[in-house]
PDB file of C-alpha atoms in Angstrom:
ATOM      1  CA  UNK A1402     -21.284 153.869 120.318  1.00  0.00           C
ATOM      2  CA  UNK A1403     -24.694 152.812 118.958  1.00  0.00           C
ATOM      3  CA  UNK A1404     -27.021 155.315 117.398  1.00  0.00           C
ATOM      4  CA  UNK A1405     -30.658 155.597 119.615  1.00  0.00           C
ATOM      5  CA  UNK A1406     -33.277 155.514 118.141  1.00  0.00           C
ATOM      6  CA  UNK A1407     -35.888 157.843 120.085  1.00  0.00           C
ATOM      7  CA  UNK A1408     -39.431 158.524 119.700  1.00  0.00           C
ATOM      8  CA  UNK A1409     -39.990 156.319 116.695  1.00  0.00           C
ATOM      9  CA  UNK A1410     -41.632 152.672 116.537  1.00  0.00           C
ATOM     10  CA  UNK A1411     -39.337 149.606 115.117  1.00  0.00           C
ATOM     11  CA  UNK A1412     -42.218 149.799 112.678  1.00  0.00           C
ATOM     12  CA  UNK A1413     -41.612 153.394 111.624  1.00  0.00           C
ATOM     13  CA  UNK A1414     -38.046 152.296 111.541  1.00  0.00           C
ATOM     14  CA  UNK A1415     -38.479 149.681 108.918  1.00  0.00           C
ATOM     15  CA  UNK A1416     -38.728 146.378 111.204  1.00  0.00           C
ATOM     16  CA  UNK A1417     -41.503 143.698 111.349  1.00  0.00           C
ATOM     17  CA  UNK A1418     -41.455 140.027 112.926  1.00  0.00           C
ATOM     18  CA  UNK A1419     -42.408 137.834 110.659  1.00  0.00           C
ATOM     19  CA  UNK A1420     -44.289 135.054 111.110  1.00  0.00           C
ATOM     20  CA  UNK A1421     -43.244 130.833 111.770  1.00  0.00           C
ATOM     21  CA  UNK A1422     -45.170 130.264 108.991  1.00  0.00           C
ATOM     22  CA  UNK A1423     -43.206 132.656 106.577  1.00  0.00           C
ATOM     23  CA  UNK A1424     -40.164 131.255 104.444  1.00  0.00           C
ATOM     24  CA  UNK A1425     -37.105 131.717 106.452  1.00  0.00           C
ATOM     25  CA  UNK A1426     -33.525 131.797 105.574  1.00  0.00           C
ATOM     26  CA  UNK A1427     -31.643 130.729 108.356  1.00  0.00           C
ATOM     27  CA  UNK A1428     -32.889 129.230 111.838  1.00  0.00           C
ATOM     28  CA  UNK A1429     -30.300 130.551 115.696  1.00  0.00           C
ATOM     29  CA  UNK A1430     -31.103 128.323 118.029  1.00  0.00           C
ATOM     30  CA  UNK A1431     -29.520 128.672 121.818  1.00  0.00           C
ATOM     31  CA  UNK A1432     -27.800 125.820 123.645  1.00  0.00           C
ATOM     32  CA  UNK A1433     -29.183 125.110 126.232  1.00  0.00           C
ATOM     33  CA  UNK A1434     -26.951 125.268 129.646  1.00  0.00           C
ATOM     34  CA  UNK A1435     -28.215 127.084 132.589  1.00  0.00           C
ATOM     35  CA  UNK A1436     -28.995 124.407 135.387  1.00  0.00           C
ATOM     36  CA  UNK A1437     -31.885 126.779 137.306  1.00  0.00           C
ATOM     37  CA  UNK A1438     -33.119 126.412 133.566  1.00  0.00           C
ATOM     38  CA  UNK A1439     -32.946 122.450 132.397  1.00  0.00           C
ATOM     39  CA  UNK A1440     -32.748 119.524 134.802  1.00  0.00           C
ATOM     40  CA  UNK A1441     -29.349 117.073 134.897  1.00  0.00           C
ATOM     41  CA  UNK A1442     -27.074 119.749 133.412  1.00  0.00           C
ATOM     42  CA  UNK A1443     -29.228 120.075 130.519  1.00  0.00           C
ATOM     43  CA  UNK A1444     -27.758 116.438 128.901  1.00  0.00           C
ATOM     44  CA  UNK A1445     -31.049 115.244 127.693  1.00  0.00           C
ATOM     45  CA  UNK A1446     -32.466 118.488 126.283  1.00  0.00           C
ATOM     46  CA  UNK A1447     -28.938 119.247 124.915  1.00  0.00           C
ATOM     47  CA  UNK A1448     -29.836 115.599 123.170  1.00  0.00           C
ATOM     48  CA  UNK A1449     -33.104 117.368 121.791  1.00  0.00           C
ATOM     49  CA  UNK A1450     -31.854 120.403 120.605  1.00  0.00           C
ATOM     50  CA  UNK A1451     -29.205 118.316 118.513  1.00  0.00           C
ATOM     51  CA  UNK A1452     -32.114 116.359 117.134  1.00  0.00           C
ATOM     52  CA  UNK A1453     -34.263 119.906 116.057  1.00  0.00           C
ATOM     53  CA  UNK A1454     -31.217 121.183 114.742  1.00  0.00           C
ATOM     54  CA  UNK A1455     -30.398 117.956 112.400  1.00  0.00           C
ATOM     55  CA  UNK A1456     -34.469 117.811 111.597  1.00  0.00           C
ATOM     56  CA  UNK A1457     -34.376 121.845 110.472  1.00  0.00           C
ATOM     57  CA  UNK A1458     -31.124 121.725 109.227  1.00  0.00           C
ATOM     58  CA  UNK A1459     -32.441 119.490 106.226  1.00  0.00           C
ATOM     59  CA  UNK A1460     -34.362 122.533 104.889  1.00  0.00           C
ATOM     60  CA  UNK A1461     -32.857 125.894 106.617  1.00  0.00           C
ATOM     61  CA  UNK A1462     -29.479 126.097 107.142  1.00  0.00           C
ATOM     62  CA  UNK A1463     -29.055 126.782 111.115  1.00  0.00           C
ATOM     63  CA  UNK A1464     -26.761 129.135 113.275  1.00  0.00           C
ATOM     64  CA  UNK A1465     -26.502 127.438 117.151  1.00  0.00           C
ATOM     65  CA  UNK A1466     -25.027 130.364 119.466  1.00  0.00           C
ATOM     66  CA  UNK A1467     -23.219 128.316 122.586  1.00  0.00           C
ATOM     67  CA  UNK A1468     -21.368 129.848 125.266  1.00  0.00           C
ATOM     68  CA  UNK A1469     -17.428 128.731 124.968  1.00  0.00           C
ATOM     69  CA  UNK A1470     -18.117 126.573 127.980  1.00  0.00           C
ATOM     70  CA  UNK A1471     -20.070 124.512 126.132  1.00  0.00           C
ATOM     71  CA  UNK A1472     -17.970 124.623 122.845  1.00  0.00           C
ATOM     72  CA  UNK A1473     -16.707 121.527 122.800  1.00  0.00           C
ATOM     73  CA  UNK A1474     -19.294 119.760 124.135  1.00  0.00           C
ATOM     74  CA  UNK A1475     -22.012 121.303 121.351  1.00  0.00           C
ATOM     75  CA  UNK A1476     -19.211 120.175 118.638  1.00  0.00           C
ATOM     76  CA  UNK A1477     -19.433 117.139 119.871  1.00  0.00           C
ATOM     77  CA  UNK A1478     -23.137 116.541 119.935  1.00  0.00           C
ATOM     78  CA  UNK A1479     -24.011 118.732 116.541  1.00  0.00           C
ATOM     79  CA  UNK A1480     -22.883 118.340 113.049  1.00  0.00           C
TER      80      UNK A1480
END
């Protein structure tokens, strides 16, 4: 079981977000899925995503986390 961490600040615990316009080393992205979320089964912003990812993936390498539903379909579409 995870450790808790109580009574302490992420700060105090040695975290920080830093910020877009710091260097990064790697990029996650999220496929997109959820219909309440994106309209027509999320096809056309799947279609963007895939298009971000190639555009990033030029400079920072980039993780996409998809659900095993979507597996195949996101190896499809990425590279």
């Amino acid at each position: 079981m995870a450790k808790r961490i109580i009574g302490t600040t992420p700060k105090e615990d040695g975290f920080r977000m830093p910020g877009e316009f710091e260097a990064q080393d790697q990029i996650f992205m999220i496929w997109p899925e959820r219909p309440d979320n994106w309209r027509d089964g999320a096809k056309p912003v799947q279609i963007a995503f895939t298009n971000v990812a190639k555009a990033i993936s030029r400079f920072t390498p980039v993780t996409m986390l998809v659900s095993q539903s979507q597996y195949q379909n996101a190896r499809y579409q990425l590279p």
